[in-house]
Amino acid sequence: MTEPTPRFEHEPDATRRYWHNAPLNTLPPPDMVGNYQRFKPLPTAGIAERKAWIVGGGIAGMAAAFYLIRDGHMPAQNITLIEGLGVEGGSLDGSGNPEDGYLVRGGREMNWNYDNLWDMFQDVPALELPEGYSVLDEYRLVNDADPNWSKARLMHRQGEVLADFTRFGLSRKQQWEVVSLLLKRKDELDDLTIQDHFSEGFLASNFWFLFRSMFAFENWHSLLEMKLYMHRFLDAIDGFGDMSALVFPKLNQYDTFVTPLIRLLRDKGVQIRLGTQVLDMDFNVAGEQRTVTALHTHSADGDGRIEVAPRDLVIALTGSMTEDTAYGDMDTVPVLKKRHGGPAEGSSWGLWRNLAKQAPVFGKPDKFCGDIDRSMWESATLTCTPSPLLDRLRELSVNEPTSGRTATGGIITFTDSNWVLSVTINRQPHFPGQPKDTVVMWVYALLMDQPGNFVKKTMPECTGREIVAELCHHLGIADQLDAIVPHTRVRLALTPYITAQFMPRAAGDRPHVVPEGCTNLALVGQFVETANDVVFTMESSVRTARIAVYSLLNLPKQVPDLSPTQYDIRNLLKGARALNNGEPFIGEGLLHKLLGDTYFAHILPPLPKNEGESSRRARLESELASLRDKGGLALQGFAQWIDRFASQLRRNDKE
C-alpha cells in the first residue's frame, strides 16, 4: 500500500495552530473524537514478519499489545509482553481474601471523556455479561443505573460534615489566581511549583482540599501539571464538590480492567513472560539514528539477552509509580527498601536511568525519582465486618454500603487532619467472592511528615491498628475502638514514587513517546511527554501506548488530542459559576440580558430562582458599576450597547 503522507501527525496538538477547513485538509480537527476517527487502517508492508517486545505488563503495555493487534494487524503470537512482577496489571492491582484482608494500593476515578480508554474497552469482551458485550457496555450499565455522588465530601471537627462543602470558598482574588493559570502558556511554567503561584488563602480553601485530595496533588508539585489538570477536567469542575462528575467501576480495578484485557490478549496468542526485568538496551547508533539491537534481562534463572532485529519494535515503560512498595498490616509498620539517594538496586527505574545515561533524548529520571519524601504517600485497605466503624460510614453513604450501589461516592476528606486523611467505600462487593457482610474500605493520606491529631506519629510510623485509631478519631468514634478493632483487618502500602509524575519539571525532563532519532523504540506510561494530556490516569497510559503503535508502524491514523470540552463555551460558563461559589459571576447578568430570550439562552447557568426582576436589575447595575470601576467609560459604554442591542433583538422578534 502507499505510505501515508506527512500530513498524518500521529499525536496532533490542537493548541499548536488555528484549524480550518481547506481543500488539502482532509483530516478532522486534531481534537475531534467520534466515529470518523475509529476507522481501521490497512496493514503496513511486512507486518506479519515483524516482532514486538513490550516491557511492562501494566495498562500501557497491555494497551500497546491491543493496538498492535487491532490497528497494526500484527500477528498476536509475534508480540511478547515482559513483566518484572509475577502478575500482570502493574499499578492496577487488587488481591487478598476476607480472612487475611484485601489489598489495593490505589484507586481510579474515571471520566466519560477518557476517549482512548473507552476506544480500547469497547472492543474488549465483558467480564460478566454474555458474549457480544464489552467492558464499556458493562461499565455504562452500572453507572447509568447508579449515578455517583457524595453527601459528605469534606468533614472536620471529629465527624462533622462541612455544611458548604460543594462551595469552593474562593475570594475574587483567588478566583483570578485560577483564571490567570488557565491563561498562561505552558512554556512559562518550567520547574514552577503550585505554591509558587497560589496564595496561602487559596491553599487553605475548600477548592484546594477538593482538588488536591481528588487528584493527590501536594503544594510543592508541578504547577504545569496542575494547569493541565484544570484544562483536562474543566468540564467536570462543577461536579468536584459532590463527585457527580465521576464514574466508578463495579469491582476493583484489577478485576474490572486487567482480567478481561489480559484474557483477550492471551486468547489472541500474545506471549507473556512474568518475573522478568529488562535492565538495559543495546543500540546501533548511526549518526542521529538509534536502533535497539538487544534487551538485557534478569529473572530467577539469571541474566539473559534478547536479540532485537532492526524492524522489530520495542515499547518500554519508563519509571513506575508503585515500584518498591513497602507493605505492612495491623501490627506491622511498612519498611522502605531505601529512603534517600534514589531507587533501590534492581528497581524497574533502572531501565530509564540506564537509557538516560546514553543520550539526552531519554530525559532526566532523577528529577522524578530522586526525592522520595516529596513523592510518597501511604494507603490502607480495611476489610470490615459489622462494627461501629461500618455503622458510621453507613450514615455518610448515599446507599447502604452492602447494597451493591454507590456508597460514599468517592473519598471523604478530613480538612483538619494533619495527614490530610481520606476514606472511601466503593461499590460492594469490591472483589469477586467477597462475603455479603464484609465491606472493603480504602484510606489514604497526603502528608507523610506530620504527626497525627490522635496518634502522635507520622503515618509511615504507624501500624494498621494506629491508622484505624486516627481514622476513628476524625469520624468522632475513637471511644468505640475496642468494638471496632476485632472486626477490622488492615493491609498497608507505603508507595515511595506514587506521585513522582507530579514532581516539578521542565521541557526535556520527560522523553517523547518516540525519542528523537529512535527507529524502533517507543516509551510509554506516566513519565513520557504528551502534547496536552495529564498524568496519573489510565487514559494517559493508554494514550501513550496508542501513540507508540501508530508512530512506530507509521499508520495513517491519528490519536486525537484531548476532547475539546475545555473550549466549549458552556463549560467555560458553568466553570466560572462554580469558581464563584455557585453565584452569578461578574458579567453574567449582561449575558442574560443579551441572550435571555434567544436560541442560545440554554447555554447560560440559571439565575437564582428567588431573584425577581428588580433584583436582576440591581445585579445588572452592580455589574455595570463594577465594570466602570475596573475598565472606565469604554467598558461601561460597551455594556450599555449590549443592553440596547438585546432590547432591539427582542423588539424584532415581536415584530
XYZ file of C-alpha atoms in Angstrom:
655
model
C 0.000 0.000 0.000
C 1.022 3.638 -0.400
C 2.902 5.104 2.549
C 0.941 7.808 4.431
C 1.703 11.413 3.587
C 3.450 13.671 6.113
C 0.055 15.233 6.894
C -0.533 12.445 9.387
C 0.619 13.634 12.796
C 0.233 10.577 14.993
C -0.008 12.797 18.079
C -1.655 16.046 16.896
C -1.687 19.083 19.185
C -4.852 21.177 18.989
C -3.107 24.129 20.663
C -0.361 24.368 18.049
C -2.249 26.307 15.383
C -5.596 27.566 14.113
C -7.545 24.798 12.367
C -9.895 25.484 9.460
C -11.451 23.666 6.534
C -9.340 23.800 3.383
C -9.131 21.749 0.152
C -5.986 19.896 1.218
C -7.050 19.443 4.859
C -8.885 16.127 4.681
C -8.353 15.221 8.337
C -10.783 16.259 11.079
C -9.727 18.768 13.768
C -6.882 17.439 15.977
C -9.155 17.040 18.995
C -12.084 15.550 17.092
C -13.414 12.470 18.849
C -16.059 10.399 17.119
C -16.798 7.553 14.779
C -14.845 9.145 11.910
C -11.667 8.622 13.963
C -12.470 4.982 14.650
C -11.671 3.507 11.259
C -9.183 0.643 10.890
C -6.120 1.267 8.685
C -4.812 -1.334 6.245
C -1.801 -3.496 7.267
C 1.625 -1.997 6.654
C 4.125 -3.818 4.461
C 5.871 -6.764 6.147
C 3.856 -6.586 9.385
C 3.443 -10.385 9.508
C 7.222 -10.869 9.851
C 7.871 -8.170 12.454
C 8.008 -8.818 16.206
C 7.215 -6.583 19.167
C 8.842 -6.674 22.607
C 6.769 -4.839 25.211
C 8.490 -4.038 28.506
C 5.968 -3.641 31.336
C 2.746 -5.565 31.903
C 0.650 -2.664 33.216
C -2.179 -0.934 31.397
C 0.221 0.849 28.985
C 1.941 -2.378 27.952
C -1.312 -4.276 27.568
C -2.795 -1.393 25.540
C 0.245 -1.418 23.251
C -0.338 -5.127 22.548
C -4.028 -4.455 21.923
C -3.384 -1.688 19.362
C -0.633 -3.661 17.636
C -3.241 -6.360 17.002
C -6.374 -4.305 16.284
C -4.983 -1.375 14.281
C -1.491 -2.592 13.407
C -2.615 -6.064 12.205
C 0.470 -7.648 13.819
C 0.020 -11.381 14.495
C -0.555 -11.746 18.241
C 1.970 -14.575 18.516
C 4.680 -12.112 17.363
C 4.091 -9.963 20.464
C 5.847 -10.662 23.776
C 4.861 -8.870 26.975
C 7.672 -8.823 29.568
C 6.735 -8.054 33.194
C 9.028 -7.904 36.227
C 6.374 -8.970 38.730
C 4.721 -12.351 38.939
C 1.356 -10.948 37.855
C 0.113 -8.640 35.099
C -1.540 -5.311 35.778
C 1.254 -3.125 37.122
C -0.293 -0.409 39.298
C -3.816 -1.712 38.595
C -3.752 -4.231 41.405
C -6.283 -5.946 43.634
C -5.737 -9.045 45.735
C -6.408 -10.758 49.038
C -9.199 -12.615 50.767
C -11.660 -11.982 53.619
C -9.561 -13.884 56.155
C -6.234 -12.092 55.625
C -7.730 -8.872 54.281
C -7.951 -7.419 50.794
C -5.384 -5.031 49.300
C -5.485 -2.261 46.692
C -2.613 0.220 46.545
C -4.707 2.898 44.853
C -7.964 3.634 43.091
C -9.055 5.165 39.798
C -11.548 7.993 39.393
C -12.869 7.823 35.839
C -14.289 10.382 33.424
C -16.662 9.945 30.482
C -14.240 11.555 28.006
C -11.350 9.143 28.551
C -11.625 8.581 24.823
C -8.621 6.289 24.308
C -9.504 4.086 27.260
C -13.086 3.628 26.093
C -11.922 3.190 22.480
C -9.984 0.142 23.652
C -12.501 -1.297 26.092
C -15.381 -1.071 23.621
C -13.566 -3.956 21.863
C -12.652 -5.985 24.976
C -15.221 -8.695 25.829
C -17.148 -8.097 29.058
C -16.171 -9.779 32.296
C -19.678 -10.832 33.393
C -22.116 -10.090 30.549
C -22.669 -12.701 27.796
C -20.802 -12.856 24.504
C -21.264 -9.801 22.317
C -20.989 -7.282 25.178
C -17.881 -5.260 26.019
C -16.240 -3.914 29.170
C -17.520 -0.482 28.112
C -21.072 -1.864 27.907
C -20.704 -3.276 31.407
C -19.314 -0.005 32.736
C -22.127 2.066 31.241
C -24.837 -0.252 32.506
C -23.516 0.035 36.057
C -23.048 3.811 36.096
C -26.157 4.783 34.138
C -28.296 2.819 36.602
C -26.404 4.043 39.678
C -25.176 7.656 39.378
C -22.283 8.693 41.584
C -22.477 11.482 44.151
C -21.324 12.261 47.670
C -23.174 13.737 50.609
C -20.128 14.081 52.886
C -17.184 15.016 50.650
C -15.454 17.213 53.263
C -15.559 16.733 57.039
C -13.959 18.296 60.104
C -14.323 18.571 63.887
C -14.319 14.822 64.530
C -17.265 13.733 62.461
C -18.986 16.919 61.329
C -19.791 17.318 57.618
C -18.835 20.733 56.243
C -22.155 22.426 55.592
C -20.903 24.188 52.450
C -18.514 21.573 51.073
C -19.761 21.946 47.483
C -18.854 25.663 47.501
C -15.239 26.363 46.633
C -14.857 29.238 49.108
C -12.658 31.302 46.766
C -12.384 35.069 47.032
C -12.384 37.157 43.854
C -8.586 37.411 44.107
C -8.259 33.625 44.486
C -10.638 33.039 41.555
C -8.349 35.212 39.452
C -5.384 33.082 40.526
C -7.131 30.109 38.878
C -8.095 32.055 35.761
C -4.610 33.505 35.358
C -3.134 29.979 35.485
C -5.520 28.862 32.742
C -4.385 31.808 30.608
C -0.654 31.143 30.997
C 1.302 29.439 28.237
C 2.672 26.005 29.113
C 6.244 27.018 28.281
C 6.128 29.690 31.014
C 5.805 27.138 33.813
C 9.036 25.109 33.720
C 10.055 23.898 37.197
C 7.479 26.091 38.985
C 5.515 24.656 41.905
C 1.870 25.156 42.849
C 2.853 27.218 45.888
C 4.924 29.481 43.634
C 1.704 30.691 42.013
C -1.097 30.396 44.551
C -1.610 32.370 47.761
C -1.821 30.845 51.227
C -5.536 31.642 51.289
C -6.132 29.626 48.135
C -4.139 26.688 49.549
C -6.454 26.648 52.601
C -9.708 26.843 50.595
C -12.384 24.199 50.059
C -11.416 24.157 46.389
C -7.871 23.107 47.150
C -8.965 20.393 49.599
C -11.342 19.030 46.956
C -8.779 19.242 44.168
C -5.659 18.027 45.984
C -7.327 15.055 47.668
C -9.154 14.010 44.490
C -6.023 14.054 42.326
C -3.265 13.619 45.005
C -1.502 16.961 44.494
C 0.882 18.437 47.047
C 1.686 22.144 47.347
C 5.228 21.515 46.071
C 4.134 19.647 42.939
C 4.291 20.871 39.347
C 2.286 23.993 38.538
C 2.344 22.938 34.877
C 0.705 19.620 35.726
C -1.992 21.357 37.760
C -2.685 23.621 34.768
C -3.042 20.587 32.507
C -5.469 19.064 35.018
C -7.537 22.254 35.073
C -7.916 22.110 31.286
C -8.437 18.346 31.141
C -11.222 18.366 33.741
C -12.742 21.791 33.074
C -15.984 20.118 32.013
C -16.149 18.399 35.435
C -15.304 21.343 37.688
C -18.886 21.948 38.833
C -19.010 18.291 39.938
C -15.880 18.385 42.104
C -17.832 19.186 45.257
C -20.270 16.293 45.207
C -18.245 13.951 42.913
C -21.158 13.820 40.451
C -18.712 14.219 37.539
C -17.165 10.783 38.139
C -17.936 7.219 37.129
C -16.621 4.218 39.060
C -16.276 0.517 38.229
C -18.400 -2.185 39.795
C -15.387 -4.149 41.082
C -11.794 -3.308 41.931
C -9.539 -2.041 39.141
C -7.766 -5.378 38.607
C -10.891 -7.438 38.083
C -12.637 -4.671 36.114
C -9.870 -3.870 33.636
C -6.868 -6.205 33.852
C -8.698 -9.536 33.978
C -10.751 -9.097 30.769
C -7.939 -7.366 28.839
C -5.208 -9.897 29.631
C -7.673 -12.718 28.927
C -8.275 -11.259 25.451
C -4.538 -10.900 24.759
C -3.816 -14.458 25.901
C -6.688 -15.823 23.807
C -5.300 -13.983 20.773
C -1.883 -15.592 21.324
C 0.255 -12.845 22.909
C 3.315 -14.339 24.652
C 3.699 -13.278 28.305
C 6.884 -13.534 30.368
C 6.346 -12.828 34.055
C 9.073 -12.399 36.660
C 11.484 -10.940 34.101
C 13.033 -7.491 34.297
C 14.577 -5.567 31.417
C 17.585 -3.721 32.832
C 19.152 -2.102 29.765
C 19.205 -1.947 25.959
C 21.898 -2.078 23.302
C 21.686 0.297 20.335
C 23.193 0.563 16.914
C 23.979 4.269 16.561
C 24.372 5.698 13.042
C 24.616 9.485 13.076
C 21.478 10.772 14.794
C 19.629 7.453 14.489
C 19.364 4.839 17.237
C 18.087 1.310 16.679
C 17.609 -1.166 19.545
C 19.559 -4.354 18.908
C 19.196 -6.210 22.234
C 17.450 -6.223 25.615
C 19.320 -7.176 28.798
C 17.064 -9.110 31.178
C 17.143 -10.618 34.645
C 14.909 -13.342 36.098
C 15.066 -16.133 38.642
C 17.094 -18.059 36.064
C 19.751 -15.332 35.965
C 20.777 -12.730 33.416
C 19.609 -13.011 29.825
C 19.733 -11.291 26.454
C 17.012 -10.895 23.825
C 18.182 -10.114 20.304
C 16.107 -7.478 18.522
C 16.021 -7.287 14.724
C 16.163 -3.841 13.048
C 12.481 -3.972 12.018
C 11.295 -5.373 15.349
C 9.562 -2.979 17.731
C 10.424 -2.256 21.375
C 7.810 -0.485 23.513
C 9.004 0.107 27.079
C 7.663 1.568 30.305
C 9.775 4.335 31.865
C 9.526 4.551 35.637
C 6.860 3.075 37.894
C 4.688 4.850 40.432
C 4.234 1.698 42.528
C 7.813 0.412 42.395
C 9.429 -0.583 45.716
C 6.118 -0.539 47.611
C 6.585 -1.401 51.298
C 3.813 -3.413 52.956
C 2.506 -3.610 56.499
C -0.536 -4.861 58.367
C -2.483 -4.480 61.585
C 0.630 -4.749 63.758
C 3.483 -4.174 61.282
C 4.892 -0.872 60.026
C 5.949 -0.781 56.338
C 9.732 -0.504 55.870
C 11.056 1.063 52.664
C 13.960 -0.607 50.879
C 15.590 2.781 50.505
C 14.602 6.284 51.621
C 17.326 8.503 50.156
C 19.580 8.589 47.097
C 17.135 7.309 44.508
C 15.623 3.882 43.761
C 16.886 0.677 45.334
C 19.195 -1.665 43.439
C 17.256 -3.756 40.937
C 14.345 -1.303 40.784
C 12.484 -1.042 37.489
C 13.557 2.616 37.444
C 16.975 1.243 36.479
C 15.998 0.836 32.812
C 15.081 4.502 32.383
C 18.180 5.617 34.279
C 20.392 3.460 32.084
C 18.765 4.830 28.926
C 19.257 8.393 30.172
C 22.998 7.744 30.518
C 23.169 7.026 26.794
C 21.580 10.201 25.371
C 19.752 13.390 26.492
C 16.695 12.459 24.385
C 15.784 9.932 27.094
C 15.129 12.639 29.691
C 16.117 13.069 33.328
C 14.603 10.326 35.520
C 16.230 11.585 38.705
C 14.038 14.706 38.572
C 11.145 12.343 39.333
C 12.575 9.515 41.456
C 15.257 11.427 43.358
C 13.210 12.854 46.264
C 11.107 10.150 47.887
C 9.984 12.404 50.739
C 8.110 14.541 48.196
C 6.678 11.741 46.034
C 5.483 9.308 48.713
C 2.150 8.577 50.265
C 0.550 5.666 52.066
C -2.736 3.846 51.727
C -4.532 1.338 53.930
C -7.114 -1.202 52.797
C -9.564 -2.072 55.556
C -11.581 -5.297 55.413
C -14.501 -4.724 57.780
C -17.302 -6.811 59.209
C -20.180 -5.145 61.145
C -18.915 -2.744 63.813
C -19.391 0.897 64.880
C -16.936 1.907 62.118
C -19.162 0.427 59.432
C -22.211 1.955 61.124
C -20.606 5.412 60.998
C -19.674 5.114 57.314
C -23.213 3.885 56.608
C -24.519 7.237 57.892
C -22.208 9.060 55.466
C -23.062 6.899 52.448
C -25.576 7.620 49.709
C -26.803 3.998 49.765
C -26.425 1.066 52.115
C -22.752 0.024 51.636
C -23.584 -3.656 51.118
C -26.336 -2.933 48.546
C -24.010 -3.054 45.524
C -24.764 0.593 44.750
C -22.777 3.802 45.239
C -21.709 4.057 48.885
C -19.666 7.143 49.880
C -19.475 8.268 46.232
C -15.711 8.752 46.386
C -13.334 9.874 49.080
C -14.357 11.723 52.224
C -11.537 14.093 53.220
C -10.938 15.464 56.716
C -9.861 19.089 56.269
C -8.421 19.427 59.775
C -6.417 16.197 59.573
C -2.678 16.776 59.937
C -2.186 13.933 57.438
C -4.960 15.205 55.087
C -6.612 11.830 55.593
C -9.363 10.470 53.309
C -11.576 7.371 53.370
C -13.864 5.803 50.762
C -16.183 2.846 50.226
C -16.680 1.916 46.582
C -19.441 -0.342 45.317
C -19.537 -3.640 47.173
C -18.621 -6.400 46.786
C -15.313 -4.897 45.701
C -13.866 -8.349 44.966
C -15.420 -11.465 43.437
C -16.402 -13.887 46.188
C -16.376 -11.209 48.902
C -18.821 -12.159 51.706
C -22.086 -10.189 51.829
C -21.475 -8.838 55.341
C -17.893 -7.703 54.534
C -17.053 -4.195 53.326
C -13.721 -3.076 51.872
C -12.726 0.495 52.740
C -9.767 2.372 51.332
C -7.907 5.029 53.316
C -5.064 7.263 52.215
C -3.246 10.422 53.265
C -1.184 13.084 51.520
C 1.230 14.394 54.168
C 3.815 11.899 55.386
C 5.854 14.152 57.694
C 3.193 15.361 60.142
C 2.133 13.709 63.426
C -1.470 12.571 63.580
C -4.090 14.502 65.537
C -4.888 11.468 67.718
C -1.915 9.161 67.207
C 1.115 11.402 67.629
C 3.141 9.774 64.867
C 3.569 10.272 61.151
C 1.504 7.870 59.075
C 4.541 5.864 57.838
C 5.468 5.275 61.502
C 2.061 3.747 62.292
C 0.742 0.221 62.326
C -2.627 -0.541 60.792
C -4.132 -0.541 64.271
C -2.933 3.031 64.844
C -4.202 4.219 61.450
C -7.642 2.830 62.301
C -7.486 4.807 65.559
C -6.623 8.022 63.693
C -9.479 7.443 61.241
C -11.945 6.787 64.020
C -10.855 9.987 65.767
C -11.751 12.040 62.698
C -15.065 10.201 62.377
C -15.861 11.003 66.013
C -15.903 7.370 67.209
C -12.467 6.970 68.822
C -14.195 5.978 72.072
C -15.510 2.822 70.337
C -12.155 1.438 69.197
C -12.441 -1.653 71.379
C -15.595 -2.635 69.478
C -14.065 -1.792 66.075
C -10.584 -3.328 66.027
C -11.670 -7.002 66.393
C -13.825 -6.614 63.255
C -11.211 -4.848 61.116
C -8.260 -6.239 59.170
C -5.756 -3.784 57.722
C -3.149 -4.077 54.965
C -0.815 -1.146 54.358
C 1.009 0.031 51.252
C 3.686 2.725 51.503
C 4.464 3.808 47.924
C 7.626 5.915 47.571
C 7.015 7.084 43.952
C 3.227 7.277 43.820
C 3.214 10.995 42.919
C 6.650 11.093 41.265
C 4.987 12.034 37.973
C 3.781 15.284 39.606
C 7.272 16.474 40.552
C 8.237 19.902 39.116
C 9.613 19.509 35.614
C 10.857 21.422 32.597
C 10.919 20.780 28.878
C 13.226 17.850 28.131
C 12.899 16.180 31.530
C 10.490 13.597 30.113
C 11.283 11.785 26.856
C 8.864 11.879 23.936
C 6.933 8.706 23.196
C 9.287 8.109 20.282
C 12.539 9.856 21.311
C 14.184 11.817 18.518
C 16.297 9.576 16.297
C 14.880 6.278 17.588
C 13.816 3.994 14.727
C 12.247 1.072 16.593
C 11.825 2.232 20.209
C 8.885 3.927 21.916
C 8.454 4.787 25.595
C 5.092 4.671 27.383
C 3.459 5.265 30.755
C 3.275 8.187 33.154
C 6.745 9.625 32.575
C 6.722 10.497 28.869
C 5.849 13.750 27.131
C 2.448 14.173 25.501
C 1.022 17.316 23.936
C -1.756 18.213 26.372
C -2.720 15.184 28.447
C -2.253 14.789 32.195
C -0.560 12.014 34.167
C -1.811 9.631 36.880
C -4.725 8.348 34.785
C -5.384 5.123 32.915
C -6.288 7.294 29.954
C -2.814 8.828 29.734
C -1.188 5.383 29.817
C -3.412 4.114 27.014
C -2.809 7.304 25.004
C 0.981 6.835 25.115
C 0.620 3.196 24.033
C -1.583 4.161 21.110
C 0.817 6.916 20.000
C 3.692 4.421 20.229
C 1.992 1.889 17.966
C 0.769 4.389 15.379
C 4.156 6.136 15.241
C 6.410 3.072 15.039
C 4.238 1.461 12.365
C 3.656 4.831 10.657
C -0.058 4.081 10.450
C -2.246 6.542 8.530
C -4.230 7.204 11.681
C -4.132 9.848 14.420
C -4.535 9.619 18.171
C -6.953 12.504 18.781
C -5.855 15.268 21.112
C -7.933 15.815 24.252
C -11.680 16.084 23.789
C -12.278 19.818 23.125
C -14.541 20.274 26.145
C -12.142 22.916 27.532
C -13.088 25.231 24.641
C -16.846 24.687 24.923
C -18.494 27.975 25.939
C -20.963 26.003 28.061
C -18.164 24.548 30.171
C -16.431 27.911 30.458
C -19.655 29.496 31.730
C -20.515 26.774 34.229
C -16.863 26.702 35.347
C -16.975 30.445 36.014
C -20.167 29.958 38.049
C -18.591 27.101 40.057
C -15.430 29.124 40.787
C -17.675 31.938 42.039
C -19.108 29.633 44.697
C -22.236 28.867 42.686
C -23.220 32.520 42.436
C -23.595 34.505 39.174
C -20.197 35.844 38.129
C -19.419 39.392 37.040
C -20.804 39.888 33.563
C -23.301 37.032 33.761
C -26.190 39.459 34.115
C -25.120 41.147 30.894
C -25.048 37.798 29.116
C -28.562 37.017 30.333
C -29.683 40.435 29.142
C -28.210 39.767 25.702
C -29.169 36.097 25.239
C -32.020 35.536 27.685
C -34.800 35.323 25.066
C -32.757 33.844 22.215
C -31.929 30.395 20.854
C -28.664 30.453 22.857
C -30.293 31.071 26.246
C -29.812 27.439 27.302
C -26.022 27.800 27.482
C -26.314 30.192 30.444
C -26.411 28.903 34.032
C -29.864 29.630 35.510
C -30.087 32.745 37.651
C -31.147 32.261 41.296
C -34.829 31.258 41.455
C -35.557 33.689 44.287
C -34.207 36.617 42.308
C -37.014 38.763 40.898
C -36.859 41.317 38.089
C -35.929 44.130 40.461
C -33.120 42.042 41.941
C -31.849 41.212 38.479
C -31.914 44.867 37.524
C -29.952 45.669 40.685
C -27.442 42.918 39.829
C -27.044 44.308 36.311
C -26.497 47.829 37.607
C -23.966 46.465 40.109
C -22.113 44.694 37.294
C -22.121 47.882 35.220
C -20.731 49.810 38.179
C -18.051 47.162 38.714
C -17.102 47.251 35.055
C -16.970 51.050 35.163
C -14.683 50.960 38.184
C -12.422 48.382 36.556
C -12.465 49.487 32.935
C -13.714 53.042 32.796
C -16.129 54.540 30.336
C -15.218 52.239 27.449
C -16.452 49.119 29.258
C -19.496 50.951 30.564
C -20.342 52.073 27.046
C -19.931 48.523 25.748
C -22.213 47.192 28.473
C -24.858 49.795 27.623
C -24.560 48.865 23.949
C -25.228 45.220 24.863
C -28.336 46.350 26.747
C -29.609 48.318 23.735
C -28.717 45.508 21.289
C -30.594 42.909 23.345
C -33.649 45.146 23.542
C -33.561 45.595 19.764
C -33.365 41.813 19.236
C -36.448 41.299 21.368
C -38.369 44.047 19.547
C -37.513 42.459 16.181
C -38.699 39.075 17.435
C -42.085 40.513 18.416
C -42.476 42.292 15.092
